[in-house]
Amino acid sequence: MRSAMVGISVWVCAVSCARSPASADAPRPGQIPTTSTAAEVSAEEAAPRLGMPEGALAAFLSGWNLSVLPHVRENERGALQAIDRAMREAPEKLTARREPCRESRALVERINRESNYDFVVHGALADLDREGDCWRVMYEGGMDAEVIGYLDPGSGRLLVVWRVPEG
């Protein structure tokens, strides 16, 4: 029950904190920076917000709403809209943990190579070619409803999002 409440709280925060890309207002104190404002926030200011899984979840959802969904390739639109609906219905299935960026890149590259399909729906795998950890946010919604996003822990910038293939 507690995880469901945390998931719902993170979802509400991410949706309400997300700013329109056209807005020129400065982020309010305590607001999670979106991908459109992450460059305006120093790494020192952003790091504490992503120091805990809840901050990574909120940053992922903000980036999902502002940077991923509006720019989805046509051939991925249906799948990502289904994942988006599932995330709204069951936000408690979102998890966040840190893992080495390069290992994450290797995993996505291997799966893409084995399937002969590029499952990356946002960003570039080259952004994961870096030392240290990234935040890995995963939505485990079952068959055809799983997605993983990787965030820079210092800036909160959403680096890569990929749709996890079935099977």
PDB file of C-alpha atoms in Angstrom:
ATOM      1  CA  MET A   1       0.000   0.000   0.000  1.00  0.00           C
ATOM      2  CA  ARG A   2       2.837   2.381   0.884  1.00  0.00           C
ATOM      3  CA  SER A   3       4.513   1.813  -2.496  1.00  0.00           C
ATOM      4  CA  ALA A   4       1.221   2.539  -4.252  1.00  0.00           C
ATOM      5  CA  MET A   5       0.907   5.831  -2.375  1.00  0.00           C
ATOM      6  CA  VAL A   6       4.510   6.792  -3.165  1.00  0.00           C
ATOM      7  CA  GLY A   7       3.917   5.937  -6.822  1.00  0.00           C
ATOM      8  CA  ILE A   8       0.778   8.035  -6.982  1.00  0.00           C
ATOM      9  CA  SER A   9       2.495  10.919  -5.176  1.00  0.00           C
ATOM     10  CA  VAL A  10       5.406  10.842  -7.610  1.00  0.00           C
ATOM     11  CA  TRP A  11       3.028  10.739 -10.588  1.00  0.00           C
ATOM     12  CA  VAL A  12       0.986  13.694  -9.282  1.00  0.00           C
ATOM     13  CA  CYS A  13       4.143  15.681  -8.594  1.00  0.00           C
ATOM     14  CA  ALA A  14       5.602  14.972 -12.022  1.00  0.00           C
ATOM     15  CA  VAL A  15       2.415  15.937 -13.807  1.00  0.00           C
ATOM     16  CA  SER A  16       1.810  19.066 -11.750  1.00  0.00           C
ATOM     17  CA  CYS A  17       5.461  20.142 -11.719  1.00  0.00           C
ATOM     18  CA  ALA A  18       5.927  19.750 -15.474  1.00  0.00           C
ATOM     19  CA  ARG A  19       6.173  23.093 -17.198  1.00  0.00           C
ATOM     20  CA  SER A  20       5.185  23.850 -20.717  1.00  0.00           C
ATOM     21  CA  PRO A  21       8.279  24.079 -22.939  1.00  0.00           C
ATOM     22  CA  ALA A  22       7.105  27.544 -23.988  1.00  0.00           C
ATOM     23  CA  SER A  23       7.038  28.810 -20.385  1.00  0.00           C
ATOM     24  CA  ALA A  24       9.864  31.128 -19.453  1.00  0.00           C
ATOM     25  CA  ASP A  25       9.144  31.062 -15.712  1.00  0.00           C
ATOM     26  CA  ALA A  26      12.001  30.019 -13.483  1.00  0.00           C
ATOM     27  CA  PRO A  27      11.593  26.729 -11.618  1.00  0.00           C
ATOM     28  CA  ARG A  28       9.943  27.152  -8.231  1.00  0.00           C
ATOM     29  CA  PRO A  29      11.966  26.128  -5.163  1.00  0.00           C
ATOM     30  CA  GLY A  30      11.699  22.380  -4.669  1.00  0.00           C
ATOM     31  CA  GLN A  31      10.373  21.784  -8.192  1.00  0.00           C
ATOM     32  CA  ILE A  32      11.932  18.875 -10.080  1.00  0.00           C
ATOM     33  CA  PRO A  33      13.777  20.284 -13.100  1.00  0.00           C
ATOM     34  CA  THR A  34      12.399  19.141 -16.413  1.00  0.00           C
ATOM     35  CA  THR A  35      14.591  18.252 -19.340  1.00  0.00           C
ATOM     36  CA  SER A  36      13.927  21.697 -20.760  1.00  0.00           C
ATOM     37  CA  THR A  37      15.289  23.434 -17.645  1.00  0.00           C
ATOM     38  CA  ALA A  38      17.959  20.987 -16.472  1.00  0.00           C
ATOM     39  CA  ALA A  39      20.717  23.013 -18.150  1.00  0.00           C
ATOM     40  CA  GLU A  40      19.584  26.080 -16.193  1.00  0.00           C
ATOM     41  CA  VAL A  41      19.990  24.284 -12.861  1.00  0.00           C
ATOM     42  CA  SER A  42      23.495  23.690 -11.558  1.00  0.00           C
ATOM     43  CA  ALA A  43      24.528  20.107 -10.894  1.00  0.00           C
ATOM     44  CA  GLU A  44      24.877  21.043  -7.216  1.00  0.00           C
ATOM     45  CA  GLU A  45      21.219  22.123  -7.051  1.00  0.00           C
ATOM     46  CA  ALA A  46      19.921  19.127  -9.051  1.00  0.00           C
ATOM     47  CA  ALA A  47      21.944  16.357  -7.380  1.00  0.00           C
ATOM     48  CA  PRO A  48      20.005  16.322  -4.099  1.00  0.00           C
ATOM     49  CA  ARG A  49      16.726  16.051  -6.011  1.00  0.00           C
ATOM     50  CA  LEU A  50      17.959  12.891  -7.719  1.00  0.00           C
ATOM     51  CA  GLY A  51      19.712  11.544  -4.656  1.00  0.00           C
ATOM     52  CA  MET A  52      16.673   9.431  -3.853  1.00  0.00           C
ATOM     53  CA  PRO A  53      14.566   7.165  -6.088  1.00  0.00           C
ATOM     54  CA  GLU A  54      11.523   9.428  -5.715  1.00  0.00           C
ATOM     55  CA  GLY A  55      13.412  12.317  -7.348  1.00  0.00           C
ATOM     56  CA  ALA A  56      14.498  10.091 -10.232  1.00  0.00           C
ATOM     57  CA  LEU A  57      10.908   8.879 -10.717  1.00  0.00           C
ATOM     58  CA  ALA A  58       9.569  12.430 -10.814  1.00  0.00           C
ATOM     59  CA  ALA A  59      12.304  13.583 -13.224  1.00  0.00           C
ATOM     60  CA  PHE A  60      11.611  10.598 -15.495  1.00  0.00           C
ATOM     61  CA  LEU A  61       7.869  11.289 -15.586  1.00  0.00           C
ATOM     62  CA  SER A  62       8.454  14.954 -16.284  1.00  0.00           C
ATOM     63  CA  GLY A  63      10.817  14.098 -19.151  1.00  0.00           C
ATOM     64  CA  TRP A  64       8.363  11.458 -20.396  1.00  0.00           C
ATOM     65  CA  ASN A  65       5.579  14.044 -20.591  1.00  0.00           C
ATOM     66  CA  LEU A  66       7.647  16.897 -22.041  1.00  0.00           C
ATOM     67  CA  SER A  67      10.288  15.226 -24.195  1.00  0.00           C
ATOM     68  CA  VAL A  68       9.252  11.680 -25.070  1.00  0.00           C
ATOM     69  CA  LEU A  69       5.519  11.585 -25.775  1.00  0.00           C
ATOM     70  CA  PRO A  70       5.368  14.728 -27.945  1.00  0.00           C
ATOM     71  CA  HIS A  71       8.173  13.458 -30.219  1.00  0.00           C
ATOM     72  CA  VAL A  72       7.453   9.746 -30.621  1.00  0.00           C
ATOM     73  CA  ARG A  73       8.068   8.204 -34.038  1.00  0.00           C
ATOM     74  CA  GLU A  74       4.820   7.259 -35.744  1.00  0.00           C
ATOM     75  CA  ASN A  75       5.662   3.539 -35.692  1.00  0.00           C
ATOM     76  CA  GLU A  76       6.077   3.685 -31.872  1.00  0.00           C
ATOM     77  CA  ARG A  77       3.091   5.952 -31.092  1.00  0.00           C
ATOM     78  CA  GLY A  78       0.558   3.202 -30.283  1.00  0.00           C
ATOM     79  CA  ALA A  79       2.932   1.258 -28.048  1.00  0.00           C
ATOM     80  CA  LEU A  80       4.018   4.314 -26.083  1.00  0.00           C
ATOM     81  CA  GLN A  81       0.469   5.606 -25.668  1.00  0.00           C
ATOM     82  CA  ALA A  82      -0.468   2.191 -24.227  1.00  0.00           C
ATOM     83  CA  ILE A  83       2.509   2.337 -21.846  1.00  0.00           C
ATOM     84  CA  ASP A  84       1.553   5.887 -20.857  1.00  0.00           C
ATOM     85  CA  ARG A  85      -2.026   4.794 -20.034  1.00  0.00           C
ATOM     86  CA  ALA A  86      -0.701   1.850 -18.022  1.00  0.00           C
ATOM     87  CA  MET A  87       1.692   4.116 -16.067  1.00  0.00           C
ATOM     88  CA  ARG A  88      -1.169   6.468 -15.191  1.00  0.00           C
ATOM     89  CA  GLU A  89      -3.315   3.540 -14.005  1.00  0.00           C
ATOM     90  CA  ALA A  90      -0.570   1.783 -12.018  1.00  0.00           C
ATOM     91  CA  PRO A  91       2.224   4.239 -11.117  1.00  0.00           C
ATOM     92  CA  GLU A  92       3.345   1.942  -8.304  1.00  0.00           C
ATOM     93  CA  LYS A  93       4.954  -0.257 -10.993  1.00  0.00           C
ATOM     94  CA  LEU A  94       7.602   2.415 -11.583  1.00  0.00           C
ATOM     95  CA  THR A  95      10.949   1.675  -9.934  1.00  0.00           C
ATOM     96  CA  ALA A  96      14.237   3.536  -9.827  1.00  0.00           C
ATOM     97  CA  ARG A  97      17.758   2.423  -9.060  1.00  0.00           C
ATOM     98  CA  ARG A  98      21.264   3.433 -10.004  1.00  0.00           C
ATOM     99  CA  GLU A  99      23.377   1.305 -12.302  1.00  0.00           C
ATOM    100  CA  PRO A 100      26.523   1.783 -14.385  1.00  0.00           C
ATOM    101  CA  CYS A 101      25.761   3.802 -17.516  1.00  0.00           C
ATOM    102  CA  ARG A 102      28.037   1.743 -19.762  1.00  0.00           C
ATOM    103  CA  GLU A 103      26.470  -1.554 -18.657  1.00  0.00           C
ATOM    104  CA  SER A 104      23.044  -0.111 -19.475  1.00  0.00           C
ATOM    105  CA  ARG A 105      24.243   0.897 -22.926  1.00  0.00           C
ATOM    106  CA  ALA A 106      25.659  -2.596 -23.539  1.00  0.00           C
ATOM    107  CA  LEU A 107      22.341  -4.215 -22.566  1.00  0.00           C
ATOM    108  CA  VAL A 108      20.276  -2.036 -24.922  1.00  0.00           C
ATOM    109  CA  GLU A 109      22.763  -2.517 -27.774  1.00  0.00           C
ATOM    110  CA  ARG A 110      22.722  -6.299 -27.311  1.00  0.00           C
ATOM    111  CA  ILE A 111      18.925  -6.492 -27.324  1.00  0.00           C
ATOM    112  CA  ASN A 112      18.682  -4.214 -30.366  1.00  0.00           C
ATOM    113  CA  ARG A 113      21.276  -6.301 -32.198  1.00  0.00           C
ATOM    114  CA  GLU A 114      19.607  -9.638 -31.343  1.00  0.00           C
ATOM    115  CA  SER A 115      16.175  -8.416 -32.415  1.00  0.00           C
ATOM    116  CA  ASN A 116      17.306  -6.422 -35.468  1.00  0.00           C
ATOM    117  CA  TYR A 117      15.183  -3.523 -34.225  1.00  0.00           C
ATOM    118  CA  ASP A 118      16.042  -0.227 -32.537  1.00  0.00           C
ATOM    119  CA  PHE A 119      13.886  -0.040 -29.388  1.00  0.00           C
ATOM    120  CA  VAL A 120      15.272   3.372 -28.374  1.00  0.00           C
ATOM    121  CA  VAL A 121      12.397   5.854 -28.493  1.00  0.00           C
ATOM    122  CA  HIS A 122      14.199   8.879 -27.057  1.00  0.00           C
ATOM    123  CA  GLY A 123      17.809   9.989 -26.912  1.00  0.00           C
ATOM    124  CA  ALA A 124      20.987   8.370 -28.157  1.00  0.00           C
ATOM    125  CA  LEU A 125      22.860   5.401 -26.729  1.00  0.00           C
ATOM    126  CA  ALA A 126      26.077   7.398 -27.060  1.00  0.00           C
ATOM    127  CA  ASP A 127      24.852   9.459 -24.078  1.00  0.00           C
ATOM    128  CA  LEU A 128      25.271   6.356 -21.920  1.00  0.00           C
ATOM    129  CA  ASP A 129      28.936   6.002 -22.887  1.00  0.00           C
ATOM    130  CA  ARG A 130      30.172   7.580 -19.668  1.00  0.00           C
ATOM    131  CA  GLU A 131      31.818   6.724 -16.392  1.00  0.00           C
ATOM    132  CA  GLY A 132      29.708   6.254 -13.309  1.00  0.00           C
ATOM    133  CA  ASP A 133      26.096   5.505 -12.647  1.00  0.00           C
ATOM    134  CA  CYS A 134      22.863   6.664 -14.201  1.00  0.00           C
ATOM    135  CA  TRP A 135      19.416   6.486 -12.704  1.00  0.00           C
ATOM    136  CA  ARG A 136      17.493   3.626 -14.312  1.00  0.00           C
ATOM    137  CA  VAL A 137      13.735   4.107 -14.124  1.00  0.00           C
ATOM    138  CA  MET A 138      11.641   1.159 -15.230  1.00  0.00           C
ATOM    139  CA  TYR A 139       7.940   0.716 -15.710  1.00  0.00           C
ATOM    140  CA  GLU A 140       7.083  -2.992 -15.422  1.00  0.00           C
ATOM    141  CA  GLY A 141       3.601  -3.154 -16.899  1.00  0.00           C
ATOM    142  CA  GLY A 142       3.705  -6.642 -18.353  1.00  0.00           C
ATOM    143  CA  MET A 143       3.839  -7.776 -21.961  1.00  0.00           C
ATOM    144  CA  ASP A 144       4.313  -4.884 -24.385  1.00  0.00           C
ATOM    145  CA  ALA A 145       4.001  -2.358 -21.541  1.00  0.00           C
ATOM    146  CA  GLU A 146       7.538  -2.010 -20.273  1.00  0.00           C
ATOM    147  CA  VAL A 147       9.878   0.903 -20.717  1.00  0.00           C
ATOM    148  CA  ILE A 148      13.209   1.930 -19.215  1.00  0.00           C
ATOM    149  CA  GLY A 149      14.628   5.426 -19.007  1.00  0.00           C
ATOM    150  CA  TYR A 150      18.111   6.500 -17.987  1.00  0.00           C
ATOM    151  CA  LEU A 151      18.779   9.844 -16.328  1.00  0.00           C
ATOM    152  CA  ASP A 152      21.911  11.790 -15.575  1.00  0.00           C
ATOM    153  CA  PRO A 153      22.071  11.849 -11.748  1.00  0.00           C
ATOM    154  CA  GLY A 154      23.587  15.332 -11.624  1.00  0.00           C
ATOM    155  CA  SER A 155      21.359  17.260 -13.998  1.00  0.00           C
ATOM    156  CA  GLY A 156      18.222  15.122 -14.021  1.00  0.00           C
ATOM    157  CA  ARG A 157      18.323  15.106 -17.823  1.00  0.00           C
ATOM    158  CA  LEU A 158      16.565  12.171 -19.451  1.00  0.00           C
ATOM    159  CA  LEU A 159      19.296  10.592 -21.578  1.00  0.00           C
ATOM    160  CA  VAL A 160      17.678   7.535 -23.165  1.00  0.00           C
ATOM    161  CA  VAL A 161      14.296   5.834 -23.123  1.00  0.00           C
ATOM    162  CA  TRP A 162      13.757   2.448 -24.698  1.00  0.00           C
ATOM    163  CA  ARG A 163      10.778   0.179 -25.020  1.00  0.00           C
ATOM    164  CA  VAL A 164      11.503  -3.254 -23.591  1.00  0.00           C
ATOM    165  CA  PRO A 165      10.616  -5.879 -26.183  1.00  0.00           C
ATOM    166  CA  GLU A 166       8.250  -8.697 -25.339  1.00  0.00           C
ATOM    167  CA  GLY A 167       9.923 -11.945 -24.349  1.00  0.00           C
TER     168      GLY A 167
END
